[in-house]
CSV table of C-alpha atoms in Angstrom, one decimal:
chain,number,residue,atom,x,y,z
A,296,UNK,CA,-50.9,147.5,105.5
A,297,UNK,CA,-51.4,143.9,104.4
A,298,UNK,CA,-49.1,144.1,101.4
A,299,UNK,CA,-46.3,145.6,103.9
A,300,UNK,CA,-46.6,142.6,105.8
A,301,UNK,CA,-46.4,140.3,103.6
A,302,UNK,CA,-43.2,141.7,102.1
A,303,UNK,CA,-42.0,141.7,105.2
A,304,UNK,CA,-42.6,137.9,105.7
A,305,UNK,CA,-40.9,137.5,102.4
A,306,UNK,CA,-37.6,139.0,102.9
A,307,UNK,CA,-37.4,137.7,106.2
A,308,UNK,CA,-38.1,134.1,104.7
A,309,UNK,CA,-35.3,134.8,101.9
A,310,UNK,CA,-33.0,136.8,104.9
A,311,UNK,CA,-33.4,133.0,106.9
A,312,UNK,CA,-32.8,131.2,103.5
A,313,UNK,CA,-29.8,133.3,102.5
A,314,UNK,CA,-28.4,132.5,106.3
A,315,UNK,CA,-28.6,129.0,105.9
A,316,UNK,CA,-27.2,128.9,102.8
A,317,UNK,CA,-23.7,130.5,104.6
A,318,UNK,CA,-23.9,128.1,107.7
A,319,UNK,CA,-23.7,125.1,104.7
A,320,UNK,CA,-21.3,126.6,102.2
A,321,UNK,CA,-18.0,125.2,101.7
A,322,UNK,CA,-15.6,128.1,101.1
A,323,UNK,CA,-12.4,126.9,100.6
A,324,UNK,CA,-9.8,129.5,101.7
A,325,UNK,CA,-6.6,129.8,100.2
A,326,UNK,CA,-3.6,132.0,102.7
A,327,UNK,CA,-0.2,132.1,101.2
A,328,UNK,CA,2.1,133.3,103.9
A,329,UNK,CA,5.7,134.0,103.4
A,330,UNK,CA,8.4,134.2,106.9
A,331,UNK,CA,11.9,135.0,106.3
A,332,UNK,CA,12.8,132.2,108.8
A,333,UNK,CA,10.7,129.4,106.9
A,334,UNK,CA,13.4,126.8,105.9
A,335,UNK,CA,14.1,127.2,102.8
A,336,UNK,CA,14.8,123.3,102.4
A,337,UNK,CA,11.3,122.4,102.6
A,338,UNK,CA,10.5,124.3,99.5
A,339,UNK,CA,7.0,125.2,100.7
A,340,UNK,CA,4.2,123.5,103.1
A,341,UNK,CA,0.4,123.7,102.9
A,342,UNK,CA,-1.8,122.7,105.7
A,343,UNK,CA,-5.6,122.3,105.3
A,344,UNK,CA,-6.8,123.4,108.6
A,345,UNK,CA,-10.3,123.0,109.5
A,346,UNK,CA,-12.4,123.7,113.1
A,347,UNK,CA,-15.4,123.4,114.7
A,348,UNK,CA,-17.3,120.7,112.6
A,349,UNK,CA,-20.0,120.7,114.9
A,350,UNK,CA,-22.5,118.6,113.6
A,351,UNK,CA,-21.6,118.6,109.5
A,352,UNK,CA,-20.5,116.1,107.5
A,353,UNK,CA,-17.6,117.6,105.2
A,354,UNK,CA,-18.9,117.8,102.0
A,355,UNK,CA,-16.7,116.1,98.9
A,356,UNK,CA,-16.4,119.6,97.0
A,357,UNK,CA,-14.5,120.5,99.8
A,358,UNK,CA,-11.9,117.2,99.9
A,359,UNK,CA,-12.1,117.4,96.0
A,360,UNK,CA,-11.4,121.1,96.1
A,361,UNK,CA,-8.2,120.5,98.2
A,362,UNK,CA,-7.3,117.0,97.2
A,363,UNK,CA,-3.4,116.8,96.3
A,364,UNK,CA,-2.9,120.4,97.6
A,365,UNK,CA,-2.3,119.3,101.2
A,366,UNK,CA,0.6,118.1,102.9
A,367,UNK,CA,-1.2,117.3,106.3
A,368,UNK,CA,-4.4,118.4,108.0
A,369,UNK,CA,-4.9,120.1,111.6
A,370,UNK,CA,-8.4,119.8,112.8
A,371,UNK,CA,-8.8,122.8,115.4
A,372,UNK,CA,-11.1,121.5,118.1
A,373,UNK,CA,-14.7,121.0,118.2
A,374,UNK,CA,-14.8,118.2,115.6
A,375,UNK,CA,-17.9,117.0,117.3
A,376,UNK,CA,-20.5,117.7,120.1
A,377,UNK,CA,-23.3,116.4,122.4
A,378,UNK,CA,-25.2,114.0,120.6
A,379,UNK,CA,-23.9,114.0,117.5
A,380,UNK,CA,-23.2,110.3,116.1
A,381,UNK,CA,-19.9,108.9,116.6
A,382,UNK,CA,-20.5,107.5,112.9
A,383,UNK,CA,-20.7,110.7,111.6
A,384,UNK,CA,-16.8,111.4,113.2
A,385,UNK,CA,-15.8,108.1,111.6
A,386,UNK,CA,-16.8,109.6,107.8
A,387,UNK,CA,-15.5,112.9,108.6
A,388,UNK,CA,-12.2,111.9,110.0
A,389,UNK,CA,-11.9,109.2,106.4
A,390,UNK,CA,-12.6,112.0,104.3
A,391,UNK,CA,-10.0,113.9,106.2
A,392,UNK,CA,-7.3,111.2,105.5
A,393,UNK,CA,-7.6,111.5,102.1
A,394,UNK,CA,-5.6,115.2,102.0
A,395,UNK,CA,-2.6,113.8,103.9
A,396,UNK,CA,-1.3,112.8,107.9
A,397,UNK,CA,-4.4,114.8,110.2
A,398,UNK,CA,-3.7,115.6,113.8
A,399,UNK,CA,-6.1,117.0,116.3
A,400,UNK,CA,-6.5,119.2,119.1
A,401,UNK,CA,-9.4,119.0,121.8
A,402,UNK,CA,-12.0,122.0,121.8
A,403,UNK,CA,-14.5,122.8,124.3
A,404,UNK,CA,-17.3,121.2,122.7
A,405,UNK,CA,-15.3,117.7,122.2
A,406,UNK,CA,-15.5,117.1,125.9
A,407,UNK,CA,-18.9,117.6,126.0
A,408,UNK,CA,-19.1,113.9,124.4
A,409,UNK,CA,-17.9,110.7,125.8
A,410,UNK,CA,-14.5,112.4,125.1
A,411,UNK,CA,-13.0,108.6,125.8
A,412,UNK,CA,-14.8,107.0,122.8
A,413,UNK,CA,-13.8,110.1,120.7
A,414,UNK,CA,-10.1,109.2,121.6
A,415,UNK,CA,-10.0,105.7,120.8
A,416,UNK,CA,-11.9,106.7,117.5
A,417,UNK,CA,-8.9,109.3,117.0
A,418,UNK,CA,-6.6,106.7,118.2
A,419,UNK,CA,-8.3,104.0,115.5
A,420,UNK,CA,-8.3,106.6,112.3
A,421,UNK,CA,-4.5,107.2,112.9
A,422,UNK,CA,-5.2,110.7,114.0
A,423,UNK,CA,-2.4,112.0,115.9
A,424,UNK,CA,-3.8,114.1,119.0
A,425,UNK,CA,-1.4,116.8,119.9
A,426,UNK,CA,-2.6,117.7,123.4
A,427,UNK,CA,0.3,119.1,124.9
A,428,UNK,CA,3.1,117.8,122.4
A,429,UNK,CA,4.4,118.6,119.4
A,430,UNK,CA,5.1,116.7,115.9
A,431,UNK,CA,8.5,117.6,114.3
A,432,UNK,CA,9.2,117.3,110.7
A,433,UNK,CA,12.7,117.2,109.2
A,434,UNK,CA,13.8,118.4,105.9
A,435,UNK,CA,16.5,116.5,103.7
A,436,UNK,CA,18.8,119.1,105.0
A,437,UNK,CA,18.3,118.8,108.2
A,438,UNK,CA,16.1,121.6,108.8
A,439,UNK,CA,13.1,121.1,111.3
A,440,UNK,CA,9.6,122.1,111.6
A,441,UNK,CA,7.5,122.0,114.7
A,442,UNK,CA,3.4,121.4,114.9
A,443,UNK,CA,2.7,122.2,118.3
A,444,UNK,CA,-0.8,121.6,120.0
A,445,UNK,CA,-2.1,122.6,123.4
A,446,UNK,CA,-5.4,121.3,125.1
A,447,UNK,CA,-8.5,123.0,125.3
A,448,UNK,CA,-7.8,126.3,127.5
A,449,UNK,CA,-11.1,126.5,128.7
A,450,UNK,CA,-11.0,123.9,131.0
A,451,UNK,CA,-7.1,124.5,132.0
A,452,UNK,CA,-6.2,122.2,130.1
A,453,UNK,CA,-3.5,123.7,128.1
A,454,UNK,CA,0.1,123.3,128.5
A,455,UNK,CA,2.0,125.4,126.3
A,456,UNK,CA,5.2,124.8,128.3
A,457,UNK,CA,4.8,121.4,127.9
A,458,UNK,CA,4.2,121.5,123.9
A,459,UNK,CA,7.2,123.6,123.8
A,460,UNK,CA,9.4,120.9,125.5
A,461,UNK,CA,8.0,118.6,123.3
A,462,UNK,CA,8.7,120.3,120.4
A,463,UNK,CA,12.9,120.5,118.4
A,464,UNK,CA,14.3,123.9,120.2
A,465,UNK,CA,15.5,125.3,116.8
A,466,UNK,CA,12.7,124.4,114.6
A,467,UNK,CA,10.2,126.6,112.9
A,468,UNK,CA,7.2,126.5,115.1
A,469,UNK,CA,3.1,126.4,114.2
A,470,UNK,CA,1.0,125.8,117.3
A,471,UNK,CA,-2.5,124.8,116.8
A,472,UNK,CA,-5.3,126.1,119.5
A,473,UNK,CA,-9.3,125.9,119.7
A,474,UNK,CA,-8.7,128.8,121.6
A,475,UNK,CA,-7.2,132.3,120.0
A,476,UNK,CA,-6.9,132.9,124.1
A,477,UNK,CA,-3.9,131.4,123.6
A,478,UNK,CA,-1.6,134.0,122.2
A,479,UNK,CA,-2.2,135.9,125.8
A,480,UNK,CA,0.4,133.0,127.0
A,481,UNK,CA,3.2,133.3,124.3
A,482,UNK,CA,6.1,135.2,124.4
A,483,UNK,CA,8.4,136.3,122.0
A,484,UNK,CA,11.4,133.7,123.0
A,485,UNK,CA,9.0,131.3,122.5
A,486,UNK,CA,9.6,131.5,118.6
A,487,UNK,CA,5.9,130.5,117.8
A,488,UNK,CA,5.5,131.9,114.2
A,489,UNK,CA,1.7,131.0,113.6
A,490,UNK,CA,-0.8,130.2,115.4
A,491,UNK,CA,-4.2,128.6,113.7
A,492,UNK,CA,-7.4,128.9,116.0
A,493,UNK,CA,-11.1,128.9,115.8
A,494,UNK,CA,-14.2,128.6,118.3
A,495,UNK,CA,-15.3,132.1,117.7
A,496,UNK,CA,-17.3,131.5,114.6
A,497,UNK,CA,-16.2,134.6,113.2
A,498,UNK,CA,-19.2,135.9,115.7
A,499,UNK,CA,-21.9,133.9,113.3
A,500,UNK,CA,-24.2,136.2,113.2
A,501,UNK,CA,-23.7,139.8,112.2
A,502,UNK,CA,-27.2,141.9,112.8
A,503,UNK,CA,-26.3,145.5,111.6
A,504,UNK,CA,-22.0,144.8,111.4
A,505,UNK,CA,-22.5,143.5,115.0
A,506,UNK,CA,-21.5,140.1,116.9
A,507,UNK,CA,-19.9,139.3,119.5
A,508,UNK,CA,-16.9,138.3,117.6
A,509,UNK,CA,-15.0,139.2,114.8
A,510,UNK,CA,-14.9,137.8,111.5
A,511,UNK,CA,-12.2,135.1,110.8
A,512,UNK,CA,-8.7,136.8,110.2
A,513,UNK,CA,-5.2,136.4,110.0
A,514,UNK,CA,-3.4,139.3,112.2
A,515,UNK,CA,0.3,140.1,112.5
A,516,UNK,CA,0.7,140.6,116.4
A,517,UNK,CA,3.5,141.8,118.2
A,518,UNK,CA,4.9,138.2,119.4
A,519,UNK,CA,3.5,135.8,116.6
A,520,UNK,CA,1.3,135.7,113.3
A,521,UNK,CA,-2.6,134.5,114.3
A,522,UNK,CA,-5.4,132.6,112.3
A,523,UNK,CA,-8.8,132.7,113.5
A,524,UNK,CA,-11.3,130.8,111.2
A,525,UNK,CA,-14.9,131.4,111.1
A,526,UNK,CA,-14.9,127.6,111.2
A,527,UNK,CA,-16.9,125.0,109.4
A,528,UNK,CA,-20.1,124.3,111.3
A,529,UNK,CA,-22.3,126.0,113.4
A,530,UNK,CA,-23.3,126.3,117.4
A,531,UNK,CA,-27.1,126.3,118.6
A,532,UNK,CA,-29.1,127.6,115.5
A,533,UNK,CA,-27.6,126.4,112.3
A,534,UNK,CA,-27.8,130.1,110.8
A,535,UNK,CA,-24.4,132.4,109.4
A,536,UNK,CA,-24.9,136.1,108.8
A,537,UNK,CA,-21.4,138.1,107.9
A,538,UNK,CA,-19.1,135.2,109.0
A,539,UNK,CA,-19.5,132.8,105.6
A,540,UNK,CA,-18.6,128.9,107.0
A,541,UNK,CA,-14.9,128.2,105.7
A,542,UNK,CA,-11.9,125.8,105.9
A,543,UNK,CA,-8.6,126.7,105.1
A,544,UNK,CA,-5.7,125.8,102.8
A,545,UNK,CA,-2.6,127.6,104.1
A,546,UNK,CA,0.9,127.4,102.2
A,547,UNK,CA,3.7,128.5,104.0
A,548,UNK,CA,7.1,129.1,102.3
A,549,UNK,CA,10.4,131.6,102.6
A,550,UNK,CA,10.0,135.2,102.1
């Protein structure tokens, strides 16, 4: 009976030390996504998208894995929480600047800090926050490309009618969300192509398949393309099980 016990104590230490080791990996994932409206002028454009940061600092592999790959970075929400230092945003929004141009949108968990501060850090590192706008890119031929961020949904914050307005009519559109929720608001004239979320965690942690959540995906729906990450960091314990922590480098091109 003793020698049952303690193997149980030891694969439940090595199940806790295999957990860990998924809440602070650094997977790197590389999506490759092809629309047959993409303008063609811009060749192709990679964004390195990365949400819920929680309370990590992003390690180097990761900006040395995606260095010179990355044309500009969306951070999906939650780059922070309660009590985490603001000096610890500072690095991780530095180390962000090296990939390329970042812009933000709020998640739940960002308001849970002095949310002021955090914009006037944002404000500081050049960080542009898209909440409830849109930034427009142009091509040499004239062709557009819209970024589009709405406010955390939550809280009723969001105003995709407002990002829309904001954004060029005609352009090829990419709204960025904390909240997957937020493809439950878009319709099909809207012409939003992708949409890059997070805050589920890709449920965590999986005991026996189960979570609340599903795993990150990307998943053709009827009125646009969806990205749910499992995220970067973790919420309450700082455990993964099934849902591996990852950031993303996306490339979009015609096709």
């Amino acid at each position: 009976m003793g020698y049952i016990i303690v193997l149980l104590l030891i694969l439940g230490a090595g199940l806790i030390l295999y957990m860990v080791k998924e809440a602070f990996g650094n997977h790197l994932i590389e999506n490759v996504m092809s629309f047959e409206d993409f303008p063609k002028s811009f060749g192709s454009v990679s964004i390195f998208f990365i949400s819920d940061i929680h309370k990590r600092l992003i390690s180097d592999d990761i900006i040395t894995a995606a260095m010179g790959k990355a044309d500009i970075v969306v951070i999906g929400g939650d780059l922070t929480e309660k009590k985490v230092p603001f000096e610890r945003v500072k690095k991780n929004l530095e180390k962000l600047k090296k990939l390329g141009p970042v812009y933000f949108v709020w998640g739940n968990n960002d308001y849970e800090t002095d949310y002021r501060k955090l914009d006037a850090i944002l404000l500081d590192s050049g960080v542009k926050v898209l909440d409830n706008t849109a930034a427009t890119f142009e091509s040499v031929d004239g062709e557009k490309l819209s970024l589009l961020g709405v406010d955390d949904l939550n809280q009723d914050r969001d105003r995709l009618d407002l990002a829309l307005l904001d954004a060029e009519d005609k352009s090829f559109k990419i709204l960025a969300s904390h909240y997957p929720d937020i493809t439950n608001k878009i319709l099909p004239e809207h012409n939003i192509r992708l949409v890059l979320s997070g805050h589920t965690h890709g449920g965590q942690i999986h005991i026996l398949g189960y979570s609340p959540y599903e795993q990150g995906k990307v998943e053709k729906l009827v009125n646009t393309t969806l990205l749910i990450s499992n995220g970067y960091g973790t919420t309450g314990v700082p455990l993964r099980l099934g849902a591996p922590a990852q950031c993303h480098l996306i490339t979009l091109k015609n096709g």
